[in-house]
Amino acid sequence: MGLIVQKFGGSSVADADRLRNVARIITETYRRGHQVVAVLSAQGDTTDDLIAKAEEINPHASKREMDMLLSTGEQVSCALCAMAIEAMGYSVVSLTGWQAGVQTNSTYGNARIKRVMTERILSELDKRTIVIVTGFQGLNQQGDVTTLGRGGSDTSAVALAASLHADLCQIYTDVDGVYTADPRLVPEARKLAEITFDEMLELATLGAQVLHNRSVEMAKRYNVNLEVLSSFSGNPGTKVKEVVKGMEQSHISGIAKDKNIARLALVGLEDEPGIAFKVFSLLAKEKINVDIILQSIGREDKKDISFTVTKSDMEAATKILEENQAYIGFDHIDVNPNVAKVSIVGAGMINNPGVAASMFEALYSSGINIHMISTSEIKVSVLVDLADADRAVKVTHDKFYGQINAGGSI
Ligand code: ADP
Ligand code: ASP
Ligand code: MG
């Protein structure tokens, strides 16, 4: 008997039948004697639809009003789920982020959870009531609603699990767990029985949307017992933990793809000290995160610097650099939004020097050109043309996992 936080994503609560299915999972857990806090996302494509509605009215709406609007999606699914559970005869209450005590900073659209005041939830649990909490939202110090960034309901769930010292945090989604690649793109991808926090954090940050990367960061920090599983199949899922069995055996645990990036190149910079500092401090001042950086060797006293940013920062980055062309000193900027990053992740690769070469070989054999490369102890990322991205994931997956044993769990 324990306290279990269960999170259900958009497709798991998309319509009345699926909400009833979620209500069944929650009440079965409750009937086994556990205390249950369920965190729900908005139904189906609701958040996208709300964004489209806002764009129709005002494409430059303030982030505060966007959060006011987007937070409504989660309220609908939670109230409906509570109604389904009421109809089954159980004691249940749905709470908004602020009723549940989720306090955040004021970065509208991408707020960070500062703390969760758990009194209300605990008093409901004490009464043996099932608690349903809206994901993705909280309240800032000014008393305004904030949202946590796309996919943020996972982070709401982990924050509640950490604050309530839950015994388990289950992330229910529309696939059976974490796979070696997106199973929708690579049908041969294999389900991982376990994955480390560090590898999962890399995969999530590098584009595997199955978990919000901040949820993994938080789960690692507070050592939350985390599991990803399907709300549809009832199959065992993937456990995300500090150390996994057989970690030494496989060199890579997964492949991720990120299409949400753009490449900027400053061409014809002076080949002298201080240039990189000028460029990247200007971007940092605008709070623009830079990812892969490549500097060419100087020729005839000139050099180039290329780097990637998220697509949403592309315009702002170009603008600030153009405004400072004379201060930095370059010939021109080349901007390319048609790129994608494909990455392999694995704690085992640090002691296996051939891993990066195998990836490059797979891409070369398929005629895929690599524009940039970046490596760390547990990942190798390459920048390729957007049009090549899906194929790059498939051929890389094939190289490491082959066609044999397709669909098996590892
Ligand atoms: P939810 O609405 O439940 O939060 P998401 O759409 O955010 O679900 O995340 C689940 C999706 O993540 C899957 O449908 C799958 O297409 C995608 N995905 C990407 N990479 C992976 C991976 N390595 N393992 C599992 N799913 C992945
Ligand atoms: N509804 C939000 C989104 O679509 C949050 C979430 O689903 O996690 O991004
Ligand atoms: Mg999600």
CSV table of C-alpha atoms and ligand atoms in Angstrom, one decimal:
chain,number,residue,atom,x,y,z
A,1,MET,CA,0.0,0.0,0.0
A,2,GLY,CA,1.5,3.3,-1.0
A,3,LEU,CA,1.0,6.6,-2.7
A,4,ILE,CA,1.1,6.5,-6.5
A,5,VAL,CA,1.1,9.4,-8.9
A,6,GLN,CA,-0.3,8.5,-12.3
A,7,LYS,CA,0.0,10.8,-15.3
A,8,PHE,CA,-2.1,10.4,-18.4
A,9,GLY,CA,-1.1,12.2,-21.6
A,10,GLY,CA,-3.3,13.8,-24.3
A,11,SER,CA,-4.1,10.8,-26.3
A,12,SER,CA,-4.9,8.7,-23.2
A,13,VAL,CA,-7.7,11.1,-22.3
A,14,ALA,CA,-8.8,12.1,-25.9
A,15,ASP,CA,-12.5,11.2,-25.7
A,16,ALA,CA,-15.2,9.8,-23.4
A,17,ASP,CA,-14.2,6.2,-23.8
A,18,ARG,CA,-10.5,6.8,-23.2
A,19,LEU,CA,-11.4,8.9,-20.1
A,20,ARG,CA,-13.4,6.0,-18.8
A,21,ASN,CA,-10.4,3.7,-19.4
A,22,VAL,CA,-8.3,6.1,-17.4
A,23,ALA,CA,-10.9,6.3,-14.7
A,24,ARG,CA,-10.7,2.4,-14.6
A,25,ILE,CA,-6.9,2.4,-14.2
A,26,ILE,CA,-7.1,5.0,-11.4
A,27,THR,CA,-9.9,3.2,-9.5
A,28,GLU,CA,-8.2,-0.2,-9.9
A,29,THR,CA,-5.1,1.2,-8.3
A,30,TYR,CA,-7.2,2.8,-5.5
A,31,ARG,CA,-9.1,-0.5,-4.9
A,32,ARG,CA,-5.8,-2.2,-4.4
A,33,GLY,CA,-5.5,0.1,-1.3
A,34,HIS,CA,-3.2,2.8,-2.7
A,35,GLN,CA,-3.6,6.5,-2.4
A,36,VAL,CA,-3.9,7.9,-5.9
A,37,VAL,CA,-3.0,11.3,-7.3
A,38,ALA,CA,-3.7,11.4,-11.1
A,39,VAL,CA,-2.2,14.2,-13.3
A,40,LEU,CA,-3.9,14.8,-16.6
A,41,SER,CA,-3.0,16.5,-19.9
A,42,ALA,CA,-5.5,18.3,-22.1
A,43,GLN,CA,-7.5,16.1,-24.4
A,44,GLY,CA,-6.0,15.1,-27.7
A,45,ASP,CA,-4.9,18.1,-29.7
A,46,THR,CA,-6.7,20.6,-27.4
A,47,THR,CA,-3.5,22.6,-26.7
A,48,ASP,CA,-2.7,23.0,-30.4
A,49,ASP,CA,-6.3,24.0,-31.1
A,50,LEU,CA,-6.1,26.7,-28.4
A,51,ILE,CA,-2.9,28.1,-29.8
A,52,ALA,CA,-4.6,28.2,-33.2
A,53,LYS,CA,-7.6,30.1,-31.7
A,54,ALA,CA,-5.2,32.7,-30.1
A,55,GLU,CA,-3.4,33.2,-33.4
A,56,GLU,CA,-6.7,34.0,-35.1
A,57,ILE,CA,-7.4,36.7,-32.6
A,58,ASN,CA,-3.9,38.1,-32.0
A,59,PRO,CA,-0.8,36.5,-33.4
A,60,HIS,CA,1.3,38.6,-30.9
A,61,ALA,CA,-0.7,37.8,-27.8
A,62,SER,CA,1.1,38.3,-24.5
A,63,LYS,CA,2.6,35.2,-22.9
A,64,ARG,CA,0.5,35.8,-19.8
A,65,GLU,CA,-2.8,35.7,-21.8
A,66,MET,CA,-1.5,32.6,-23.7
A,67,ASP,CA,-1.0,30.8,-20.3
A,68,MET,CA,-4.5,31.9,-19.2
A,69,LEU,CA,-5.9,30.3,-22.3
A,70,LEU,CA,-3.7,27.1,-22.5
A,71,SER,CA,-4.3,26.2,-18.9
A,72,THR,CA,-8.0,25.7,-19.6
A,73,GLY,CA,-7.4,22.5,-21.6
A,74,GLU,CA,-6.2,20.5,-18.6
A,75,GLN,CA,-9.1,21.8,-16.5
A,76,VAL,CA,-11.6,20.2,-19.0
A,77,SER,CA,-10.0,16.8,-19.0
A,78,CYS,CA,-9.6,16.7,-15.2
A,79,ALA,CA,-13.2,17.7,-14.5
A,80,LEU,CA,-14.5,15.1,-17.0
A,81,CYS,CA,-12.3,12.4,-15.5
A,82,ALA,CA,-13.5,13.2,-12.0
A,83,MET,CA,-17.1,13.0,-13.3
A,84,ALA,CA,-16.3,9.5,-14.8
A,85,ILE,CA,-14.9,8.4,-11.4
A,86,GLU,CA,-17.9,9.9,-9.5
A,87,ALA,CA,-20.2,7.9,-11.8
A,88,MET,CA,-18.3,4.8,-10.7
A,89,GLY,CA,-19.2,5.6,-7.1
A,90,TYR,CA,-15.8,6.7,-5.8
A,91,SER,CA,-14.8,9.7,-3.7
A,92,VAL,CA,-12.9,12.0,-6.0
A,93,VAL,CA,-11.9,15.7,-6.4
A,94,SER,CA,-10.3,17.5,-9.3
A,95,LEU,CA,-7.9,20.4,-8.6
A,96,THR,CA,-6.3,23.0,-10.8
A,97,GLY,CA,-2.5,23.6,-10.5
A,98,TRP,CA,-3.0,26.5,-8.1
A,99,GLN,CA,-5.6,24.6,-5.9
A,100,ALA,CA,-3.0,21.8,-5.7
A,101,GLY,CA,-0.4,24.3,-4.5
A,102,VAL,CA,1.9,24.2,-7.5
A,103,GLN,CA,4.0,27.4,-7.3
A,104,THR,CA,6.2,28.5,-10.2
A,105,ASN,CA,8.4,31.3,-11.3
A,106,SER,CA,7.0,33.9,-13.7
A,107,THR,CA,8.4,32.7,-17.0
A,108,TYR,CA,5.1,32.5,-18.8
A,109,GLY,CA,5.0,29.7,-21.3
A,110,ASN,CA,8.0,28.0,-19.8
A,111,ALA,CA,7.6,28.3,-16.1
A,112,ARG,CA,9.7,26.3,-13.6
A,113,ILE,CA,8.1,24.7,-10.5
A,114,LYS,CA,9.6,26.2,-7.3
A,115,ARG,CA,7.6,24.2,-4.8
A,116,VAL,CA,4.4,22.4,-4.2
A,117,MET,CA,2.4,23.2,-1.1
A,118,THR,CA,0.9,19.8,-0.6
A,119,GLU,CA,-1.6,20.5,2.3
A,120,ARG,CA,-4.7,20.4,0.2
A,121,ILE,CA,-3.8,17.2,-1.6
A,122,LEU,CA,-2.7,15.5,1.6
A,123,SER,CA,-6.0,16.4,3.4
A,124,GLU,CA,-8.0,15.0,0.5
A,125,LEU,CA,-5.9,11.8,0.5
A,126,ASP,CA,-6.4,11.5,4.2
A,127,LYS,CA,-10.2,11.3,3.5
A,128,ARG,CA,-9.5,8.4,1.1
A,129,THR,CA,-10.4,10.7,-1.8
A,130,ILE,CA,-8.9,10.2,-5.3
A,131,VAL,CA,-7.2,13.4,-6.3
A,132,ILE,CA,-7.0,14.5,-10.0
A,133,VAL,CA,-4.7,17.4,-10.7
A,134,THR,CA,-4.3,19.5,-13.9
A,135,GLY,CA,-0.9,19.0,-15.5
A,136,PHE,CA,1.2,21.7,-17.2
A,137,GLN,CA,0.2,24.6,-14.9
A,138,GLY,CA,0.9,26.5,-11.7
A,139,LEU,CA,0.6,29.9,-10.1
A,140,ASN,CA,3.4,32.5,-9.9
A,141,GLN,CA,4.1,34.9,-7.1
A,142,GLN,CA,1.8,37.5,-8.6
A,143,GLY,CA,-1.1,35.0,-8.4
A,144,ASP,CA,-1.2,34.6,-12.2
A,145,VAL,CA,-1.5,31.2,-14.0
A,146,THR,CA,1.6,30.0,-15.7
A,147,THR,CA,2.3,27.0,-17.9
A,148,LEU,CA,5.4,24.8,-17.9
A,149,GLY,CA,6.2,24.4,-21.6
A,150,ARG,CA,4.9,21.9,-24.2
A,151,GLY,CA,4.8,18.4,-22.8
A,152,GLY,CA,5.1,19.8,-19.2
A,153,SER,CA,2.5,17.6,-17.6
A,154,ASP,CA,5.2,15.0,-17.1
A,155,THR,CA,7.1,17.5,-15.0
A,156,SER,CA,3.9,18.3,-13.0
A,157,ALA,CA,3.5,14.6,-12.2
A,158,VAL,CA,7.2,14.2,-11.1
A,159,ALA,CA,7.1,17.4,-9.0
A,160,LEU,CA,4.0,16.1,-7.2
A,161,ALA,CA,5.6,12.6,-6.8
A,162,ALA,CA,8.7,14.2,-5.3
A,163,SER,CA,6.8,16.6,-3.0
A,164,LEU,CA,4.4,14.0,-1.8
A,165,HIS,CA,7.2,11.4,-1.4
A,166,ALA,CA,5.2,9.1,-3.6
A,167,ASP,CA,6.2,5.4,-3.8
A,168,LEU,CA,5.9,5.4,-7.6
A,169,CYS,CA,5.3,7.8,-10.5
A,170,GLN,CA,3.7,6.2,-13.5
A,171,ILE,CA,3.7,8.1,-16.8
A,172,TYR,CA,0.9,6.6,-18.9
A,173,THR,CA,1.2,7.3,-22.6
A,174,ASP,CA,0.3,5.9,-26.1
A,175,VAL,CA,3.3,3.6,-26.5
A,176,ASP,CA,4.4,0.7,-24.3
A,177,GLY,CA,7.4,2.5,-22.8
A,178,VAL,CA,10.7,4.0,-23.9
A,179,TYR,CA,12.0,2.5,-27.2
A,180,THR,CA,15.4,2.5,-28.9
A,181,ALA,CA,13.9,5.0,-31.3
A,182,ASP,CA,10.5,6.5,-31.9
A,183,PRO,CA,8.4,3.4,-32.6
A,184,ARG,CA,6.2,5.3,-34.9
A,185,LEU,CA,9.1,6.1,-37.1
A,186,VAL,CA,11.1,2.9,-36.7
A,187,PRO,CA,8.7,-0.1,-36.3
A,188,GLU,CA,11.7,-2.4,-35.5
A,189,ALA,CA,12.6,-0.3,-32.4
A,190,ARG,CA,12.8,-2.3,-29.2
A,191,LYS,CA,11.3,-1.5,-25.9
A,192,LEU,CA,13.8,-0.9,-23.1
A,193,ALA,CA,13.0,-2.6,-19.9
A,194,GLU,CA,15.1,-0.1,-18.0
A,195,ILE,CA,17.0,3.1,-18.8
A,196,THR,CA,19.2,5.4,-16.6
A,197,PHE,CA,18.1,8.9,-15.6
A,198,ASP,CA,21.2,10.3,-17.4
A,199,GLU,CA,20.5,8.4,-20.7
A,200,MET,CA,16.8,9.3,-20.6
A,201,LEU,CA,17.6,13.0,-19.9
A,202,GLU,CA,19.8,13.0,-23.0
A,203,LEU,CA,17.2,11.3,-25.1
A,204,ALA,CA,14.5,13.6,-24.0
A,205,THR,CA,16.6,16.7,-24.4
A,206,LEU,CA,17.7,15.5,-27.9
A,207,GLY,CA,14.1,15.2,-29.1
A,208,ALA,CA,12.5,12.0,-27.8
A,209,GLN,CA,9.2,13.5,-26.7
A,210,VAL,CA,8.1,10.5,-24.7
A,211,LEU,CA,9.2,12.4,-21.5
A,212,HIS,CA,9.5,16.1,-20.9
A,213,ASN,CA,13.3,16.6,-20.2
A,214,ARG,CA,12.7,18.6,-17.0
A,215,SER,CA,10.7,15.7,-15.6
A,216,VAL,CA,13.7,13.4,-15.9
A,217,GLU,CA,16.0,16.0,-14.4
A,218,MET,CA,13.7,16.4,-11.4
A,219,ALA,CA,13.1,12.6,-11.1
A,220,LYS,CA,16.9,12.1,-10.9
A,221,ARG,CA,17.4,15.0,-8.4
A,222,TYR,CA,14.7,13.6,-6.0
A,223,ASN,CA,15.2,10.0,-6.9
A,224,VAL,CA,11.6,9.5,-7.9
A,225,ASN,CA,10.7,5.9,-8.8
A,226,LEU,CA,9.7,6.6,-12.4
A,227,GLU,CA,8.0,4.3,-15.0
A,228,VAL,CA,6.7,4.9,-18.5
A,229,LEU,CA,3.9,2.6,-19.7
A,230,SER,CA,0.9,2.5,-22.0
A,231,SER,CA,-2.7,3.4,-20.9
A,232,PHE,CA,-4.0,1.1,-23.7
A,233,SER,CA,-2.1,-2.2,-23.6
A,234,GLY,CA,-1.5,-3.1,-20.0
A,235,ASN,CA,2.0,-4.3,-20.9
A,236,PRO,CA,5.0,-3.8,-18.6
A,237,GLY,CA,6.7,-0.4,-19.3
A,238,THR,CA,10.1,1.0,-18.9
A,239,LYS,CA,11.7,1.8,-15.6
A,240,VAL,CA,13.8,5.0,-15.4
A,241,LYS,CA,16.4,4.7,-12.6
A,242,GLU,CA,19.8,5.6,-11.4
A,243,VAL,CA,21.6,2.3,-12.3
A,244,VAL,CA,20.3,-0.4,-14.6
A,245,LYS,CA,21.3,-4.0,-14.9
A,246,GLY,CA,23.5,-5.0,-17.8
A,247,MET,CA,24.5,-1.4,-18.4
A,248,GLU,CA,27.9,-2.4,-19.8
A,249,GLN,CA,26.4,-4.6,-22.4
A,250,SER,CA,24.8,-2.3,-24.9
A,251,HIS,CA,26.8,0.7,-26.2
A,252,ILE,CA,23.8,2.8,-27.1
A,253,SER,CA,20.4,2.9,-25.6
A,254,GLY,CA,18.6,5.0,-28.1
A,255,ILE,CA,18.4,7.3,-31.1
A,256,ALA,CA,16.6,10.6,-31.0
A,257,LYS,CA,15.8,13.2,-33.6
A,258,ASP,CA,15.1,17.0,-33.2
A,259,LYS,CA,13.6,18.9,-36.1
A,260,ASN,CA,13.0,22.0,-34.1
A,261,ILE,CA,16.4,23.6,-34.8
A,262,ALA,CA,18.0,26.0,-37.2
A,263,ARG,CA,21.6,26.5,-38.3
A,264,LEU,CA,23.2,30.0,-38.4
A,265,ALA,CA,26.6,30.6,-40.0
A,266,LEU,CA,28.6,33.8,-39.6
A,267,VAL,CA,30.8,34.0,-42.7
A,268,GLY,CA,34.1,36.0,-43.0
A,269,LEU,CA,34.9,36.8,-39.4
A,270,GLU,CA,38.3,38.2,-38.5
A,271,ASP,CA,40.6,35.4,-37.3
A,272,GLU,CA,41.5,37.1,-34.0
A,273,PRO,CA,40.9,36.6,-30.3
A,274,GLY,CA,37.5,37.7,-28.8
A,275,ILE,CA,35.2,37.0,-31.7
A,276,ALA,CA,33.5,34.0,-30.2
A,277,PHE,CA,33.1,35.9,-27.0
A,278,LYS,CA,31.4,38.8,-28.8
A,279,VAL,CA,29.0,36.5,-30.7
A,280,PHE,CA,27.9,34.3,-27.9
A,281,SER,CA,27.7,36.9,-25.2
A,282,LEU,CA,25.3,38.9,-27.4
A,283,LEU,CA,23.1,35.8,-27.8
A,284,ALA,CA,23.3,34.9,-24.1
A,285,LYS,CA,22.1,38.5,-23.2
A,286,GLU,CA,19.0,37.7,-25.3
A,287,LYS,CA,18.6,34.4,-23.4
A,288,ILE,CA,19.2,32.5,-26.6
A,289,ASN,CA,20.5,29.0,-26.0
A,290,VAL,CA,23.2,27.8,-28.5
A,291,ASP,CA,23.7,24.1,-29.1
A,292,ILE,CA,26.3,22.7,-31.6
A,293,ILE,CA,29.1,25.2,-32.4
A,294,LEU,CA,31.6,24.7,-35.2
A,295,GLN,CA,34.5,27.1,-36.0
A,296,SER,CA,36.4,26.6,-39.2
A,297,ILE,CA,40.2,26.9,-39.4
A,298,GLY,CA,41.2,30.4,-40.4
A,299,ARG,CA,42.3,31.1,-44.0
A,300,GLU,CA,43.6,34.4,-45.2
A,301,ASP,CA,42.9,35.9,-41.7
A,302,LYS,CA,39.2,35.0,-42.0
A,303,LYS,CA,37.1,32.3,-40.4
A,304,ASP,CA,33.5,31.1,-40.1
A,305,ILE,CA,31.5,30.2,-37.0
A,306,SER,CA,28.3,28.0,-37.4
A,307,PHE,CA,25.9,27.1,-34.6
A,308,THR,CA,22.4,25.8,-34.0
A,309,VAL,CA,19.5,27.3,-32.0
A,310,THR,CA,15.9,26.3,-31.7
A,311,LYS,CA,13.7,27.3,-34.5
A,312,SER,CA,11.8,29.7,-32.2
A,313,ASP,CA,15.0,31.6,-31.5
A,314,MET,CA,16.2,31.7,-35.1
A,315,GLU,CA,14.7,35.2,-36.0
A,316,ALA,CA,15.8,36.8,-32.7
A,317,ALA,CA,19.3,35.4,-33.1
A,318,THR,CA,19.6,36.6,-36.7
A,319,LYS,CA,18.3,40.1,-35.8
A,320,ILE,CA,20.7,40.6,-32.9
A,321,LEU,CA,23.7,39.5,-34.9
A,322,GLU,CA,22.7,41.6,-37.9
A,323,GLU,CA,22.3,44.7,-35.7
A,324,ASN,CA,25.8,44.1,-34.4
A,325,GLN,CA,27.5,43.3,-37.7
A,326,ALA,CA,30.0,46.2,-37.4
A,327,TYR,CA,30.8,45.4,-33.8
A,328,ILE,CA,31.5,41.7,-34.5
A,329,GLY,CA,32.9,42.2,-38.0
A,330,PHE,CA,31.7,39.6,-40.5
A,331,ASP,CA,30.7,39.4,-44.2
A,332,HIS,CA,27.3,37.9,-44.0
A,333,ILE,CA,25.0,35.5,-42.1
A,334,ASP,CA,23.7,32.3,-43.7
A,335,VAL,CA,20.5,31.0,-42.0
A,336,ASN,CA,19.2,27.4,-42.7
A,337,PRO,CA,16.0,26.3,-41.0
A,338,ASN,CA,15.9,23.0,-43.0
A,339,VAL,CA,18.2,21.0,-40.8
A,340,ALA,CA,17.7,18.4,-38.1
A,341,LYS,CA,19.8,16.8,-35.4
A,342,VAL,CA,20.0,13.1,-35.0
A,343,SER,CA,21.7,11.7,-31.9
A,344,ILE,CA,22.8,8.4,-30.5
A,345,VAL,CA,22.8,8.1,-26.7
A,346,GLY,CA,24.3,5.5,-24.4
A,347,ALA,CA,26.3,5.4,-21.2
A,348,GLY,CA,28.3,2.5,-22.7
A,349,MET,CA,29.8,4.5,-25.6
A,350,ILE,CA,32.5,6.2,-23.5
A,351,ASN,CA,34.6,3.1,-23.5
A,352,ASN,CA,33.8,2.0,-27.1
A,353,PRO,CA,35.6,4.3,-29.5
A,354,GLY,CA,34.0,2.7,-32.6
A,355,VAL,CA,30.5,3.8,-31.8
A,356,ALA,CA,30.7,7.3,-33.5
A,357,ALA,CA,32.4,5.7,-36.5
A,358,SER,CA,29.6,3.1,-36.9
A,359,MET,CA,27.0,5.9,-36.9
A,360,PHE,CA,29.0,7.9,-39.6
A,361,GLU,CA,29.4,4.7,-41.6
A,362,ALA,CA,25.6,4.1,-41.6
A,363,LEU,CA,25.0,7.7,-42.8
A,364,TYR,CA,27.7,7.5,-45.4
A,365,SER,CA,26.4,4.2,-46.8
A,366,SER,CA,23.0,5.9,-47.3
A,367,GLY,CA,24.5,9.0,-48.9
A,368,ILE,CA,23.5,11.3,-46.0
A,369,ASN,CA,25.8,14.3,-45.6
A,370,ILE,CA,26.8,15.4,-42.1
A,371,HIS,CA,27.0,19.2,-41.6
A,372,MET,CA,28.1,19.3,-38.0
A,373,ILE,CA,29.0,16.9,-35.2
A,374,SER,CA,29.0,17.2,-31.5
A,375,THR,CA,29.9,14.6,-28.9
A,376,SER,CA,29.8,14.2,-25.1
A,377,GLU,CA,30.6,11.2,-22.9
A,378,ILE,CA,27.2,9.6,-23.5
A,379,LYS,CA,26.0,11.0,-26.9
A,380,VAL,CA,27.0,11.7,-30.5
A,381,SER,CA,24.8,14.2,-32.4
A,382,VAL,CA,25.0,15.1,-36.1
A,383,LEU,CA,23.3,17.8,-38.0
A,384,VAL,CA,21.8,16.7,-41.3
A,385,ASP,CA,19.4,18.1,-43.9
A,386,LEU,CA,15.8,18.1,-42.6
A,387,ALA,CA,14.8,15.9,-45.6
A,388,ASP,CA,17.3,13.2,-44.5
A,389,ALA,CA,16.4,13.2,-40.8
A,390,ASP,CA,13.9,10.3,-40.7
A,391,ARG,CA,16.1,8.1,-43.0
A,392,ALA,CA,19.1,9.0,-40.8
A,393,VAL,CA,17.3,7.7,-37.7
A,394,LYS,CA,16.3,4.5,-39.5
A,395,VAL,CA,19.7,3.6,-41.0
A,396,THR,CA,21.4,4.4,-37.7
A,397,HIS,CA,19.0,2.2,-35.8
A,398,ASP,CA,19.5,-0.6,-38.3
A,399,LYS,CA,23.3,-0.3,-37.9
A,400,PHE,CA,23.2,-0.7,-34.1
A,401,TYR,CA,20.2,-3.1,-33.7
A,402,GLY,CA,19.9,-4.8,-37.1
A,403,GLN,CA,16.7,-6.4,-38.3
A,404,ILE,CA,16.9,-9.5,-36.1
A,405,ASN,CA,14.8,-9.8,-32.9
A,406,ALA,CA,12.6,-7.0,-34.1
A,407,GLY,CA,10.0,-5.8,-31.6
A,408,GLY,CA,11.6,-7.7,-28.7
A,409,SER,CA,12.2,-6.1,-25.3
A,410,ILE,CA,15.8,-5.5,-24.2
B,1,ADP,P1,1.6,12.1,-24.1
B,1,ADP,O1,0.5,12.8,-24.9
B,1,ADP,O2,1.2,10.8,-23.5
B,1,ADP,O3,2.4,13.0,-23.2
B,1,ADP,P2,3.7,12.3,-26.2
B,1,ADP,O4,3.1,12.4,-27.6
B,1,ADP,O5,4.2,13.5,-25.5
B,1,ADP,O6,2.6,11.5,-25.3
B,1,ADP,O7,4.9,11.2,-26.1
B,1,ADP,C1,4.7,9.9,-26.6
B,1,ADP,C2,5.2,9.8,-28.0
B,1,ADP,O8,6.7,10.0,-28.0
B,1,ADP,C3,5.0,8.5,-28.7
B,1,ADP,O9,3.8,8.4,-29.3
B,1,ADP,C4,6.2,8.4,-29.7
B,1,ADP,O10,5.8,8.6,-31.0
B,1,ADP,C5,7.2,9.5,-29.2
B,1,ADP,N1,8.5,9.0,-29.0
B,1,ADP,C6,9.6,9.6,-29.5
B,1,ADP,N2,10.7,8.9,-29.2
B,1,ADP,C7,10.4,7.9,-28.5
B,1,ADP,C8,11.1,6.8,-27.8
B,1,ADP,N3,12.4,6.7,-27.9
B,1,ADP,N4,10.3,5.9,-27.2
B,1,ADP,C9,9.0,6.0,-27.1
B,1,ADP,N5,8.3,7.0,-27.7
B,1,ADP,C10,8.9,7.9,-28.4
B,2,ASP,N1,-1.2,19.9,-22.9
B,2,ASP,C1,0.2,20.3,-22.9
B,2,ASP,C2,0.8,20.1,-24.2
B,2,ASP,O1,0.1,19.7,-25.2
B,2,ASP,C3,1.0,19.7,-21.8
B,2,ASP,C4,1.2,18.2,-21.9
B,2,ASP,O2,0.4,17.5,-22.7
B,2,ASP,O3,2.1,17.7,-21.3
B,2,ASP,O4,1.9,20.5,-24.4
B,3,MG,MG,4.0,14.3,-23.6
